[in-house]
Short mmCIF file of C-alpha atoms in Angstrom, two decimals:
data_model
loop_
_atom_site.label_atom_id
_atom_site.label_comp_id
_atom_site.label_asym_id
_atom_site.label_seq_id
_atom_site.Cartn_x
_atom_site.Cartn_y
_atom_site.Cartn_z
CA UNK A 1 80.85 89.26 42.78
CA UNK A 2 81.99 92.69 44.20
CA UNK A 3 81.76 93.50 47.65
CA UNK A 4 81.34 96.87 49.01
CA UNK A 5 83.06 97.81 52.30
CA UNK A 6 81.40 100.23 54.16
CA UNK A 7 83.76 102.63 56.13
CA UNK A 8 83.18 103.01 59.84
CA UNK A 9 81.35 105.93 61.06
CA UNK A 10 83.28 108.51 62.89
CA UNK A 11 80.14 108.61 65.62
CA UNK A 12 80.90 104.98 66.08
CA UNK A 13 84.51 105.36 66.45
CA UNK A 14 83.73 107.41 69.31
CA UNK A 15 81.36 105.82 71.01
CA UNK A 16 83.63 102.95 70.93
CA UNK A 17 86.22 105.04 72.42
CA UNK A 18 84.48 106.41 75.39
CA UNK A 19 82.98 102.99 76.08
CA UNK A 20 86.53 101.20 76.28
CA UNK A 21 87.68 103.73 78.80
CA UNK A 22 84.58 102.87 80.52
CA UNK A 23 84.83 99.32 80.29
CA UNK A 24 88.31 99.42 81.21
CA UNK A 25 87.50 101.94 84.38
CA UNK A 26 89.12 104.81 83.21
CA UNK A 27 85.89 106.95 83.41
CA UNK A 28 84.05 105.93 86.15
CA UNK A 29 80.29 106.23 87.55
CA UNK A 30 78.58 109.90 87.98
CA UNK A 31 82.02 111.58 87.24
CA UNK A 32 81.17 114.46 84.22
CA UNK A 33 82.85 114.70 80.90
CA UNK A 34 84.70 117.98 80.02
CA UNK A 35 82.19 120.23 78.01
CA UNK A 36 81.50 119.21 74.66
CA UNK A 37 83.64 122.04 72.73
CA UNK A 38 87.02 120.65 74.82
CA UNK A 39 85.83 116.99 74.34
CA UNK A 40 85.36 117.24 70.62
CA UNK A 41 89.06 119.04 70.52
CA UNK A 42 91.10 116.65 72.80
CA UNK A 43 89.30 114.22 70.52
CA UNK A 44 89.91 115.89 67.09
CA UNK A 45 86.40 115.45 65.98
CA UNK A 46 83.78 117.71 65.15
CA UNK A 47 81.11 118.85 67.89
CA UNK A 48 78.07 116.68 65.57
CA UNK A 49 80.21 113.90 65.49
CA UNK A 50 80.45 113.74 69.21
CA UNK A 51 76.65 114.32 69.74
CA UNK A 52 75.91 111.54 67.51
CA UNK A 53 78.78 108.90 69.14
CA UNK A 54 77.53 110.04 72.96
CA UNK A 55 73.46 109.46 71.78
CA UNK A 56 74.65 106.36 71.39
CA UNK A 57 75.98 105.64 74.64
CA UNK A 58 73.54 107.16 76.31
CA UNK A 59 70.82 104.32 74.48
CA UNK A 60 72.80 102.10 75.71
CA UNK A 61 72.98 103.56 79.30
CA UNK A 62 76.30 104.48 79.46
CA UNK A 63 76.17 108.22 80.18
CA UNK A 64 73.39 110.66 80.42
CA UNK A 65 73.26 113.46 78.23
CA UNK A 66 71.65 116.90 79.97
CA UNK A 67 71.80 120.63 79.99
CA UNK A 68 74.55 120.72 82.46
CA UNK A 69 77.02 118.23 80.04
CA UNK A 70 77.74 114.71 80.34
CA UNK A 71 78.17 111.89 82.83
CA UNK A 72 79.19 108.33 83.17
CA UNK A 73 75.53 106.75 83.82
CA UNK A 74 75.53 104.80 87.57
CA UNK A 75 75.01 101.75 85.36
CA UNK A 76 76.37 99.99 88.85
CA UNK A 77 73.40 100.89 90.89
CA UNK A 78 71.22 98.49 88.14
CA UNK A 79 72.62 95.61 90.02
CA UNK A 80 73.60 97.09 93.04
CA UNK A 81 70.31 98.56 93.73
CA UNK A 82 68.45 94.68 94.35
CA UNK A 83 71.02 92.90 95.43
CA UNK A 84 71.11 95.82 98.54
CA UNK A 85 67.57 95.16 99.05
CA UNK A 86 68.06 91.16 98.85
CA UNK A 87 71.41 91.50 101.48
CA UNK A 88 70.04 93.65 103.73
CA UNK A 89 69.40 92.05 107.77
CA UNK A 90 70.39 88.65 105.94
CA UNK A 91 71.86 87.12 108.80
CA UNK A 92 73.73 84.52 106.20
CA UNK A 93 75.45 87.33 103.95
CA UNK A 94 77.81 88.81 105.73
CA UNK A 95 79.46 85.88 105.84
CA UNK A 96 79.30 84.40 102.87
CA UNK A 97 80.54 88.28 101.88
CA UNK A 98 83.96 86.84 103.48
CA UNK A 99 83.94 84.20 101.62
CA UNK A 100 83.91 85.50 98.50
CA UNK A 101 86.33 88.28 99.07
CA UNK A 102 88.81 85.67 100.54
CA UNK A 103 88.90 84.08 97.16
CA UNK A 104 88.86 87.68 94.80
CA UNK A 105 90.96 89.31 96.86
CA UNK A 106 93.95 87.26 97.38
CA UNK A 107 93.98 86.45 93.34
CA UNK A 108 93.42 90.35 92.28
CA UNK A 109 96.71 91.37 94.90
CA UNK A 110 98.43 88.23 93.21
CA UNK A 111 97.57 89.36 89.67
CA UNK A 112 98.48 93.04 90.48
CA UNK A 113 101.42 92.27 91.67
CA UNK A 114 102.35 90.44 88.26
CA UNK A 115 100.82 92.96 86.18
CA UNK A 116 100.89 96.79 87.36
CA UNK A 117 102.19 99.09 85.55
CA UNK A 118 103.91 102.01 86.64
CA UNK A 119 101.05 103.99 86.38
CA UNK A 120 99.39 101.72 88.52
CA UNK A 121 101.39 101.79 91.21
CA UNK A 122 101.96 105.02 91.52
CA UNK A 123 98.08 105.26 92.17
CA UNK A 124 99.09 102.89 94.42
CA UNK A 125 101.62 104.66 96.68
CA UNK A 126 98.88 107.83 96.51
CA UNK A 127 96.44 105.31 98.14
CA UNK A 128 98.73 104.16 100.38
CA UNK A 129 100.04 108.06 101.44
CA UNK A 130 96.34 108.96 101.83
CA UNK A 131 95.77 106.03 104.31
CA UNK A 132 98.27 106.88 106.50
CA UNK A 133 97.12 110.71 106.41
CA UNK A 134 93.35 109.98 107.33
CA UNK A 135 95.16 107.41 110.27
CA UNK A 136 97.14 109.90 111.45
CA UNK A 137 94.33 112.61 111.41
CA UNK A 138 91.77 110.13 113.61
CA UNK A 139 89.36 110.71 110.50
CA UNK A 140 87.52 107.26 110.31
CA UNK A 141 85.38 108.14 107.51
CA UNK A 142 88.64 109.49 105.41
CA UNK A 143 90.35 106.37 106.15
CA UNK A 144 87.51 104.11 105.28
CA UNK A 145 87.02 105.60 102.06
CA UNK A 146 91.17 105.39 102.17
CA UNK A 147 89.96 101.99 102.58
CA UNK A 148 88.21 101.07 99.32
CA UNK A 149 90.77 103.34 97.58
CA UNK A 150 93.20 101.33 97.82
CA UNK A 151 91.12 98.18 97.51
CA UNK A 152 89.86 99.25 93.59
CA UNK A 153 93.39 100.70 92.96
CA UNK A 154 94.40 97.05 93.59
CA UNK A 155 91.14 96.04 91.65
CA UNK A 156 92.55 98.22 88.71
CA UNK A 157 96.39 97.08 88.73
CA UNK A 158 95.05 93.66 88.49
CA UNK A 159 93.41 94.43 84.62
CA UNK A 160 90.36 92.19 84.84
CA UNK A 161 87.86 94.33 84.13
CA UNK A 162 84.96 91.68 85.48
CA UNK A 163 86.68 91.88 88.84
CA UNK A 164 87.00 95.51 88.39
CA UNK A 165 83.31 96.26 88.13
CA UNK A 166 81.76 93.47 90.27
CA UNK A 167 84.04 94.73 93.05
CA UNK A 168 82.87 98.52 92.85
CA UNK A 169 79.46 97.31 92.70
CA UNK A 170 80.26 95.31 95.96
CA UNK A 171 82.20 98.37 97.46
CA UNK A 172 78.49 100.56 97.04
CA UNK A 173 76.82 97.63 99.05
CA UNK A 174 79.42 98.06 101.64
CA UNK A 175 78.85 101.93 101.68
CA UNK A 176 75.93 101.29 102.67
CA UNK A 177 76.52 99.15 105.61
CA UNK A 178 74.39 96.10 103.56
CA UNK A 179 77.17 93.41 104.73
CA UNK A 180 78.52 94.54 107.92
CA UNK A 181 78.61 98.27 110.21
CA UNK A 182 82.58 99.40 109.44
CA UNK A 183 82.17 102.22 111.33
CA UNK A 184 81.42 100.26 114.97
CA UNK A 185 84.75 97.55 113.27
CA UNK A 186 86.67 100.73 113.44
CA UNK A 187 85.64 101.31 117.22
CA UNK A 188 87.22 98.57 118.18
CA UNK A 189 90.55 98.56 120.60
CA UNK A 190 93.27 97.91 117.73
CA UNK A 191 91.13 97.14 115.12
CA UNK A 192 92.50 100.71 112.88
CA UNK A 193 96.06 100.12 113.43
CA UNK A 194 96.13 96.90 112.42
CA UNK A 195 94.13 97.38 109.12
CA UNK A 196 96.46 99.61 108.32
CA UNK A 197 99.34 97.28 109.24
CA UNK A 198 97.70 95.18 106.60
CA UNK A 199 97.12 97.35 104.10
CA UNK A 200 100.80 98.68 104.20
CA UNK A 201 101.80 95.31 103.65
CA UNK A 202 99.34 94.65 100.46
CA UNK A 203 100.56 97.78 98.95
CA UNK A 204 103.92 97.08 99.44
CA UNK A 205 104.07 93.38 98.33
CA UNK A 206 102.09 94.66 94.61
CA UNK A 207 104.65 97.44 94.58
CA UNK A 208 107.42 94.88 95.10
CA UNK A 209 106.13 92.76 92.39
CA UNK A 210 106.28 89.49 94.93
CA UNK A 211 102.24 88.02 93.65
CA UNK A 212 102.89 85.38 96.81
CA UNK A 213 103.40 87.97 99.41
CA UNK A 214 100.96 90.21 98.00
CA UNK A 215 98.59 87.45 98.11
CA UNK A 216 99.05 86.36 101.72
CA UNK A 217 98.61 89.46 102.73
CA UNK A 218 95.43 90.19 101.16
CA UNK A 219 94.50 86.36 102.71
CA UNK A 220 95.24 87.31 106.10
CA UNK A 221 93.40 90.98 106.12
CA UNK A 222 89.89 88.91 105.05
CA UNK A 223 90.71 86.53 107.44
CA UNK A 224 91.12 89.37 110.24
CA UNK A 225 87.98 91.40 109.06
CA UNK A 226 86.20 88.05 109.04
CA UNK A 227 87.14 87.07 112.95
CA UNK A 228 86.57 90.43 113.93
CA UNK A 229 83.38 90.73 112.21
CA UNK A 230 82.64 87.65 114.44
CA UNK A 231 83.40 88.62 117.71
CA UNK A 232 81.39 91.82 116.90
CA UNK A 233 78.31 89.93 115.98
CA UNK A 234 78.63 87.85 118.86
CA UNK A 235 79.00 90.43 121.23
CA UNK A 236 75.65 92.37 119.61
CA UNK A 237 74.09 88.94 120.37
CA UNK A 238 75.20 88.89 124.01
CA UNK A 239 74.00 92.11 124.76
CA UNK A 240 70.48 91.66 123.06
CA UNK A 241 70.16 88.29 124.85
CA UNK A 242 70.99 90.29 128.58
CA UNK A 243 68.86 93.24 127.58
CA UNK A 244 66.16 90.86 126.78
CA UNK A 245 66.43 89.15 130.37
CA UNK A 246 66.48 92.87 131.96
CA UNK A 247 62.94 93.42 130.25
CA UNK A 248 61.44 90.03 130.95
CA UNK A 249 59.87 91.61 134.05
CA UNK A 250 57.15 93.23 131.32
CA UNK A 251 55.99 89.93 129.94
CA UNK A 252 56.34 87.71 133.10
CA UNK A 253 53.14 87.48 135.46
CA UNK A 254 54.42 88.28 139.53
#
């Protein structure tokens, strides 16, 4: 019995292509492709073939295909999206939020501390140089978004793509202010210069290459968002308890 081997379709060797860099978070949500003519040349295909590989990434909802060109779909938001609506005013998930980072983050630094590449960590020391900038600017929303920088770049040196794209995901809700305010954290007396204290000593310990350093210090930075977080909430709670006594005299008879 003969058996015929079909050969693979260019199309699908592309579409394969652009999904691995995707996958692997090389391309990333709502950033655009290069026009089609450069594409299909950097790619050494034809311009048909590449229409016929990105169709099918955009039925899988990958990227979306317009007038203006091509981007990476915001295939995030699909899960983002109703988990932001489930968070928000949850009194329990900020928390729990702290929880769960305790545990990623200290194994990500650990495992991107064993595995980065060069590549990797010179991302890294970018990160880390744009950090101090925004610091030394006073810019809090540069160094916030400084912030998660450096946070996916650790994410990425790590090479577990799960962790990689459940973390982003997690870094939108926290955009958003679903798990806790980070502008009123970065009010408080002390609280910027020692995040970036910590943050300097994450990126150094993955640049090192020492996983158990790099993984205490990623332990103690959720441990001091987590007790500052705390002291925060409880102070809101204070002051709506007092301004609640100031306005009794509206409710209460003379």
């Amino acid at each position: 019995m003969s058996v015929t081997i079909k050969p693979a379709r260019l199309a699908d060797a592309i579409a394969d292509r652009i999904q691995a860099l995707i996958v692997e978070g090389v391309l990333r949500p709502g950033e655009r492709l290069i026009a089609e003519r450069e594409l299909a040349a950097k790619l050494g295909v034809s311009r048909p073939s590449l229409r016929d590989g990105l169709a099918q990434l955009e039925a899988k909802g990958l990227v979306v295909v317009g007038k203006t060109g091509t981007t990476v779909a915001s295939y995030l938001a699909k899960l983002a999206d109703p988990l932001a609506e489930m968070f928000r005013d949850d009194e329990r998930v900020a928390a729990d939020y702290f929880e769960f980072r305790a545990v990623v983050e200290a194994d990500a630094a650990r495992s991107a501390a064993r595995r980065a590449t060069e590549a990797d960590r010179q991302i890294l020391r970018r990160c880390l140089d744009d950090m101090r900038r925004a610091h030394e600017a006073g810019d809090a929303a540069s160094e916030t978004e400084a912030d998660v920088g450096l946070h996916v770049a650790i994410y990425e040196a790590a090479h577990n793509v799960v962790v990689l794209h459940v973390m982003r995901a997690l870094a939108d809700l926290l955009r958003q202010g679903v798990f806790f305010n980070r502008e009123s954290l970065y009010r408080r007396p002390g609280v910027r210069e020692a995040l970036l204290e910590q943050h300097l000593r994450i990126g150094a310990a993955v640049l090192d290459g020492d996983p158990a350093a790099a993984e205490a210090a990623a332990s103690g930075h959720i441990a001091f968002l987590r007790e500052a977080h705390a002291e925060m909430r409880g102070e809101e709670m204070r002051q709506a308890t007092s301004l609640r006594r100031i306005a009794r005299q509206d409710i209460v008879a003379a």
